[in-house]
XYZ file of C-alpha atoms in Angstrom:
484
model
C 5.808 25.339 2.876
C 4.915 22.038 1.384
C 2.189 20.153 2.070
C 1.416 16.259 1.984
C -1.600 14.988 2.095
C -1.527 10.730 2.715
C -5.266 9.029 1.481
C -5.013 6.117 3.614
C -7.195 2.912 4.435
C -8.326 4.062 7.454
C -7.574 7.855 7.315
C -5.897 10.616 5.809
C -3.086 12.325 6.811
C -2.102 15.986 6.031
C 1.796 17.355 6.983
C 3.211 20.797 6.279
C 7.554 20.529 5.954
C 9.385 23.828 5.797
C 12.229 24.404 2.737
C 14.468 22.798 4.758
C 12.392 19.507 5.179
C 11.329 20.163 8.683
C 7.922 18.821 10.048
C 6.220 21.560 11.236
C 3.046 20.106 11.965
C 0.541 17.465 10.760
C -3.099 16.859 11.352
C -6.072 13.532 10.549
C -9.246 13.375 9.526
C -10.618 9.641 9.757
C -12.140 7.117 7.373
C -14.111 4.058 8.240
C -14.523 0.483 5.638
C -17.990 -0.958 4.677
C -17.886 -4.350 3.816
C -21.409 -5.480 2.470
C -20.017 -8.899 1.950
C -17.432 -11.073 2.471
C -14.405 -10.160 0.507
C -15.784 -6.949 -0.152
C -14.220 -3.784 1.011
C -15.388 -0.388 0.052
C -15.542 3.546 0.780
C -17.133 6.733 -0.304
C -15.201 8.803 -2.160
C -17.026 12.161 -0.461
C -15.474 10.812 2.913
C -11.952 11.376 1.585
C -12.889 14.527 1.110
C -14.390 15.071 4.276
C -11.349 13.298 5.886
C -8.855 15.621 3.842
C -10.992 18.725 4.572
C -10.740 17.633 8.556
C -7.118 17.151 8.027
C -6.438 20.095 6.410
C -8.634 21.812 9.595
C -6.583 20.968 11.872
C -3.349 22.052 10.375
C -5.222 25.728 10.137
C -5.754 25.574 13.338
C -3.108 24.954 14.636
C -0.339 26.204 11.808
C -2.108 28.897 10.204
C 0.495 31.078 9.093
C 2.627 28.251 7.736
C -0.078 26.895 5.900
C -1.417 30.236 3.961
C 2.935 29.823 2.811
C 1.786 26.744 1.108
C 3.371 26.351 -2.131
C 3.326 22.927 -3.098
C 0.911 20.143 -2.460
C 2.044 16.249 -2.722
C -0.444 13.672 -3.186
C -0.221 9.773 -1.698
C -2.706 7.148 -1.981
C -3.833 3.795 -0.906
C -3.473 1.720 -4.506
C -5.192 -0.439 -6.569
C -9.380 1.317 -6.041
C -11.795 1.376 -8.773
C -13.114 5.097 -8.155
C -15.331 5.586 -11.419
C -16.963 8.908 -12.284
C -19.366 10.139 -15.186
C -19.339 12.815 -17.363
C -20.387 15.092 -14.987
C -17.552 14.265 -12.545
C -20.394 12.552 -10.391
C -19.441 9.251 -8.439
C -21.373 6.193 -10.158
C -20.598 3.859 -6.889
C -18.404 3.573 -3.805
C -14.803 2.908 -4.870
C -13.863 -0.733 -4.314
C -10.563 -0.789 -2.602
C -7.542 -2.514 -2.749
C -8.235 -5.075 -0.262
C -11.296 -6.191 -2.079
C -11.224 -10.123 -3.954
C -14.615 -9.843 -5.105
C -12.981 -10.303 -8.549
C -10.889 -13.068 -8.623
C -12.766 -14.577 -11.318
C -12.416 -11.709 -13.647
C -8.343 -11.434 -12.180
C -8.136 -14.793 -13.911
C -9.307 -14.612 -16.702
C -7.412 -11.552 -17.301
C -4.132 -13.309 -16.056
C -4.724 -15.818 -18.617
C -4.251 -13.447 -21.430
C -0.892 -13.140 -21.657
C -0.510 -9.841 -22.746
C -0.950 -8.243 -19.093
C 2.259 -10.185 -17.566
C 3.862 -9.359 -20.435
C 3.317 -5.904 -20.450
C 2.671 -4.650 -17.487
C 5.069 -6.871 -15.558
C 2.666 -8.178 -12.951
C 0.074 -11.399 -12.366
C -3.271 -9.428 -11.865
C -4.250 -9.872 -8.827
C -7.995 -9.520 -7.578
C -7.120 -6.453 -5.662
C -6.024 -4.430 -8.636
C -7.945 -2.123 -10.615
C -8.253 -4.133 -14.129
C -10.531 -6.973 -12.302
C -13.092 -4.635 -10.319
C -13.662 -2.821 -13.561
C -14.073 -6.679 -15.370
C -16.561 -6.993 -12.577
C -18.579 -4.515 -12.321
C -19.064 -4.629 -16.480
C -20.493 -8.503 -15.465
C -22.421 -7.228 -12.533
C -23.634 -3.286 -12.829
C -23.690 -2.881 -16.246
C -26.009 -0.057 -16.062
C -22.397 1.750 -13.981
C -20.491 0.386 -16.791
C -22.099 2.306 -19.418
C -21.506 5.932 -17.627
C -17.847 5.594 -17.024
C -16.057 8.548 -18.260
C -13.284 8.185 -15.874
C -11.637 5.555 -13.676
C -9.558 7.460 -11.041
C -7.044 5.490 -8.167
C -7.818 7.205 -4.998
C -5.567 10.003 -4.945
C -6.102 11.226 -7.874
C -10.083 11.666 -7.239
C -8.537 13.941 -4.060
C -6.792 15.145 -6.864
C -9.655 16.103 -9.237
C -11.086 17.921 -6.054
C -8.170 19.483 -5.320
C -7.168 20.970 -8.964
C -10.118 20.033 -11.455
C -7.660 17.879 -13.316
C -7.769 14.615 -14.275
C -4.250 13.596 -13.987
C -2.374 10.557 -12.002
C 1.341 9.369 -12.070
C 3.515 5.983 -12.613
C 3.739 4.541 -9.443
C -0.112 4.649 -8.314
C -0.468 3.474 -12.246
C 1.448 0.539 -12.179
C -0.978 -1.312 -10.039
C -3.843 -1.179 -12.597
C -2.855 -3.750 -14.823
C -2.900 -1.364 -17.652
C 0.371 0.131 -17.548
C 3.431 -0.379 -19.720
C 5.388 -0.638 -16.974
C 8.553 -0.260 -18.672
C 7.466 2.530 -20.841
C 5.878 4.132 -18.423
C 2.616 4.532 -20.638
C -0.960 3.538 -20.408
C -1.504 0.284 -23.100
C -4.947 0.616 -25.055
C -4.664 -3.285 -25.837
C -4.749 -4.031 -22.298
C -7.716 -0.968 -21.652
C -9.523 -2.763 -24.321
C -9.438 -5.936 -23.197
C -11.684 -4.330 -20.366
C -13.346 -2.478 -22.758
C -12.299 0.757 -21.977
C -10.143 3.239 -23.737
C -7.247 6.023 -23.377
C -9.715 8.680 -23.303
C -11.653 6.893 -19.621
C -8.078 7.369 -18.213
C -6.286 10.392 -16.719
C -3.467 11.845 -18.095
C -0.134 10.485 -17.037
C 2.970 12.678 -15.734
C 6.126 11.401 -13.213
C 5.008 11.693 -9.526
C 8.044 14.801 -9.408
C 6.226 16.864 -12.123
C 3.635 18.936 -11.953
C -0.043 18.308 -11.791
C -2.659 20.877 -11.373
C -2.868 23.542 -9.089
C -5.005 24.482 -6.415
C -8.663 25.545 -6.705
C -8.980 29.237 -5.830
C -11.618 28.291 -3.415
C -9.920 25.681 -1.855
C -6.847 27.918 -1.621
C -9.392 30.901 -0.308
C -10.826 28.669 1.920
C -7.614 27.543 3.838
C -5.800 30.661 3.539
C -3.244 30.585 0.949
C -3.223 33.423 -1.320
C -0.070 32.603 -3.587
C 0.044 29.935 -6.492
C 0.418 26.413 -5.180
C 1.351 23.123 -8.008
C 0.448 19.774 -6.900
C 2.181 17.350 -7.445
C 2.330 13.896 -9.435
C 2.536 12.494 -6.177
C 2.839 8.256 -5.654
C 1.112 5.338 -4.013
C 1.394 5.019 -0.742
C 4.227 2.608 -0.787
C 6.405 4.540 -3.501
C 5.235 7.340 -1.630
C 6.608 6.095 2.044
C 9.589 4.966 0.077
C 10.124 8.654 -1.008
C 9.529 9.729 2.486
C 12.332 7.222 3.863
C 15.071 8.077 0.761
C 14.149 4.140 -0.379
C 15.083 5.528 -4.506
C 18.616 3.953 -5.243
C 19.261 1.003 -6.350
C 19.205 -2.419 -3.263
C 17.609 0.141 -0.629
C 14.995 -1.429 1.367
C 12.045 -1.032 3.752
C 9.660 -3.368 5.882
C 6.239 -1.455 6.452
C 4.010 -3.183 9.356
C 0.882 -1.155 8.296
C -2.705 -2.507 7.650
C -1.071 -4.802 5.244
C 2.905 -5.477 5.283
C 5.365 -4.773 2.429
C 8.787 -5.418 1.626
C 9.653 -3.289 -0.976
C 13.098 -2.688 -2.741
C 14.362 0.616 -5.205
C 15.688 -0.739 -8.376
C 17.430 1.415 -11.122
C 15.907 -1.399 -14.060
C 13.200 -2.756 -14.672
C 12.907 -5.727 -13.379
C 9.582 -8.264 -13.415
C 9.541 -12.120 -12.608
C 5.434 -11.743 -12.273
C 5.682 -15.676 -11.449
C 6.667 -14.590 -8.281
C 3.825 -12.762 -7.430
C 6.202 -9.925 -6.335
C 5.044 -6.470 -8.002
C 7.075 -4.407 -10.163
C 6.410 -0.981 -10.546
C 7.423 2.546 -11.521
C 8.929 4.679 -8.692
C 8.229 7.805 -8.092
C 11.175 9.018 -9.459
C 11.801 9.409 -13.248
C 13.652 6.430 -14.475
C 13.084 4.310 -11.543
C 11.286 1.343 -10.656
C 10.790 -0.874 -7.502
C 10.078 -4.253 -7.061
C 7.832 -5.524 -3.383
C 6.415 -8.203 -2.013
C 2.902 -7.822 -0.633
C 0.896 -9.383 2.607
C -2.617 -8.593 2.880
C -2.972 -8.766 6.242
C 0.056 -7.585 8.677
C -1.063 -5.276 11.704
C -4.913 -6.227 10.505
C -3.875 -9.193 11.916
C -3.296 -8.624 15.439
C -6.205 -5.660 15.110
C -8.382 -8.971 14.679
C -6.664 -10.856 17.473
C -6.677 -7.950 19.948
C -10.560 -7.462 18.959
C -11.219 -11.642 19.487
C -9.298 -10.974 22.874
C -10.405 -8.057 23.893
C -6.725 -6.678 24.565
C -5.483 -4.027 22.884
C -2.425 -4.565 20.694
C -0.020 -2.638 23.083
C -1.466 -4.640 25.570
C -0.924 -8.057 23.718
C 2.754 -7.511 23.001
C 3.557 -5.911 26.165
C 2.974 -9.487 27.481
C 5.543 -11.017 25.394
C 8.231 -8.781 27.159
C 11.549 -7.113 25.082
C 13.672 -10.425 24.590
C 12.864 -12.594 21.596
C 11.367 -15.965 22.322
C 11.601 -19.632 20.924
C 8.945 -20.371 18.674
C 6.328 -22.588 20.675
C 4.706 -24.905 17.334
C 1.964 -22.803 17.374
C 1.495 -21.191 14.016
C -0.313 -18.428 13.146
C -0.866 -17.897 8.999
C -1.947 -14.187 8.897
C -4.931 -15.088 5.111
C -7.074 -13.239 6.817
C -8.147 -11.908 3.785
C -6.625 -14.415 1.483
C -2.780 -13.405 0.271
C -1.012 -11.942 -2.341
C 2.776 -12.446 -2.273
C 4.012 -15.153 -3.531
C 0.465 -17.096 -3.311
C -1.805 -14.908 -4.832
C -4.579 -16.609 -3.649
C -8.100 -14.391 -2.919
C -9.775 -17.425 -1.326
C -7.729 -18.954 1.240
C -8.189 -17.686 4.884
C -6.170 -17.897 8.150
C -5.685 -20.703 10.362
C -4.085 -21.645 14.120
C -2.149 -25.149 14.224
C -0.470 -26.592 16.419
C -3.165 -25.104 19.600
C -3.132 -27.390 22.454
C -4.091 -26.513 26.424
C -1.383 -25.014 27.193
C -1.668 -22.555 24.544
C -2.111 -18.960 26.668
C -2.879 -15.876 25.092
C 0.548 -15.017 25.437
C 1.406 -17.935 23.191
C -0.809 -16.792 20.335
C 0.063 -13.832 20.074
C 3.272 -14.547 19.812
C 2.134 -16.947 17.126
C 0.597 -13.911 15.273
C 3.728 -11.975 15.631
C 5.665 -14.832 13.308
C 2.794 -14.971 11.553
C 3.858 -12.310 9.943
C 7.040 -12.212 10.128
C 7.201 -15.861 7.919
C 5.041 -14.179 5.600
C 7.320 -11.541 4.975
C 10.173 -13.477 5.036
C 7.688 -15.688 1.644
C 8.440 -12.127 0.318
C 12.384 -11.806 0.976
C 12.540 -15.437 -0.774
C 10.021 -14.134 -3.795
C 12.045 -11.272 -4.255
C 15.445 -12.799 -4.467
C 14.019 -15.175 -6.616
C 13.148 -11.894 -8.810
C 17.067 -10.857 -8.690
C 16.663 -8.788 -6.128
C 18.646 -9.141 -2.648
C 18.391 -7.450 0.202
C 21.201 -7.162 3.275
C 19.303 -4.899 6.031
C 15.702 -3.023 5.666
C 14.480 -0.178 7.396
C 11.354 -0.473 9.532
C 8.117 1.699 9.236
C 4.497 1.771 9.836
C 2.749 1.426 13.147
C 3.422 -2.381 13.616
C 7.572 -1.214 14.120
C 6.878 0.289 17.338
C 6.682 -3.201 18.425
C 10.476 -4.453 19.657
C 9.684 -7.410 19.865
C 8.355 -7.910 16.214
C 11.406 -6.174 14.319
C 13.272 -8.751 16.001
C 11.012 -11.656 15.242
C 11.515 -10.174 11.456
C 14.924 -9.329 11.753
C 15.230 -13.404 13.065
C 12.802 -14.866 10.525
C 14.613 -12.309 7.322
C 18.381 -12.876 9.063
C 18.945 -9.409 8.174
C 19.762 -5.790 10.317
C 16.611 -3.865 10.985
C 17.195 -0.265 11.208
C 15.180 1.986 13.065
C 14.869 5.549 11.581
C 15.652 8.483 14.568
C 12.403 10.110 15.901
C 10.150 11.328 13.242
C 7.708 10.701 10.789
C 8.935 9.367 7.817
C 5.833 7.724 6.199
C 3.571 8.103 2.706
C 2.375 11.798 4.049
C 5.931 13.166 4.514
C 7.167 11.333 0.968
C 4.274 13.437 -0.627
C 5.745 16.341 1.001
C 8.696 16.134 -0.183
C 7.445 15.669 -4.105
C 5.475 18.415 -3.551
C 8.577 20.442 -2.761
C 10.722 19.171 -5.600
C 6.969 19.800 -8.235
C 7.198 23.276 -6.723
C 10.987 24.283 -6.845
C 12.605 22.055 -9.524
C 14.599 20.836 -6.778
C 17.071 17.211 -7.608
C 14.601 14.341 -6.300
C 17.360 12.192 -5.056
C 19.387 15.434 -3.583
C 15.371 16.130 -1.497
C 14.758 11.779 -1.125
C 17.568 11.179 1.638
C 16.907 8.092 4.077
C 16.594 9.516 7.542
C 19.747 9.249 10.124
C 18.858 5.453 12.487
C 18.566 5.677 15.240
C 19.200 1.954 16.276
C 19.665 -1.496 14.687
C 17.538 -4.738 15.965
C 20.008 -7.372 14.766
C 18.841 -10.845 13.657
C 18.775 -13.040 17.030
C 21.460 -15.749 16.108
C 20.576 -18.462 19.151
C 17.300 -18.966 17.865
C 17.728 -18.888 13.822
C 18.118 -22.268 13.958
C 14.977 -22.438 15.866
C 13.385 -19.770 13.239
C 14.552 -21.396 10.407
C 12.334 -24.891 11.809
C 9.536 -23.127 12.463
C 9.241 -21.028 8.910
C 9.762 -24.877 7.278
C 6.610 -25.464 9.146
C 4.948 -22.474 7.890
C 5.772 -23.149 4.425
C 4.058 -26.780 4.537
C 0.740 -25.154 5.694
C -0.055 -23.225 2.993
C -0.538 -26.283 0.467
C -2.904 -28.164 3.401
C -5.144 -25.313 4.050
C -5.312 -24.293 0.684
C -6.859 -27.496 -0.714
C -9.825 -26.963 2.383
C -10.028 -23.536 0.728
C -10.738 -24.316 -2.872
């Protein structure tokens, strides 16, 4: 058996698969996010451990014999988080999360240093790890002086699981310290934030062995054998492993808290000025590009909170058949935006409201706004040399047929639906655990799921959608002038 642990923003998911990659069971532990100030987003790493224990306990309650047979564990996690620990492995402050934008001033200062884009292949975004450390150095110098290691969230779980300080390429590519082409830490970039390689974890590929489960935890979980822990992956690269998006040109769209348009690349294709992320993939000698929007289902959940209706009820009011845009436009910049704008300060808006603008009209605008934001990502990827002819949909938002039809029509490409099953980050992590434990061929393991159906663009609405997207594109410069 193989265990995947995915540390998300809202919870930890544990998934068991067998040697044939059949899912045996899964369980969750919940997490909350602390937002003590505008633009801040934090979590206590102790809560990650608690949630991981909850998730594994849930599996043990239902599948004790299968859990006992685990020989490999893979890790996946939310990227970019700055987890700071001292020489005694004590956490120095709450982890600053991926969607925390407080360090936008520090990010701009680092990005102005041409070495960062040249070596990492990416803009230094406020959500990345390096500017967070620069913020801590400036605002919390006592904390900064005690930093012995900087760990990404899933690698803090690895420390708890194995006692090892190890990370891997896909997650580390989102720190602004990795030489992404060489797949190695850059001592030059670390020095620019007054850090050294000694304060970084060791680096391995996501498919490699990266520690062994501590005896105490193995005993607690009822496991008697030796358990290998794989390098693992950042959440999007892990999802790509789960979806089989590992070969050049394969792509998926993820509608989770954030939205992601992800394409696998057989070579390193950086174009930082497009705000496209060019990262290492979890498999050796493979890279990927992705565009990221900060609020996807988060935007619908915000609308749900305001209206007092569940997300399912709201999308249900629209029916199954896609409608032409109404003239009401929603900009989903609730916590700023990453691709293509790299703007931490801009905020969202409804434009074009009138007396007749019902709740359903606003819901439709929210779904379209997210679809158009993903279209922005497609245009950015195209400018960076990646063509996408179809995508596979994953994430909680992909349960809405209407939303996927909007995305297919906005992008002008078919959206494939995987057959029933869970092919997300926890499944990808379990696959990496299997590869690390058995030495299996990564390409042979990371195959795509069977497609259960395809949602084609609604050609009758393509013109109306193109007009609405043109309106959407024109609005960012207008509201940017108000936010800055």
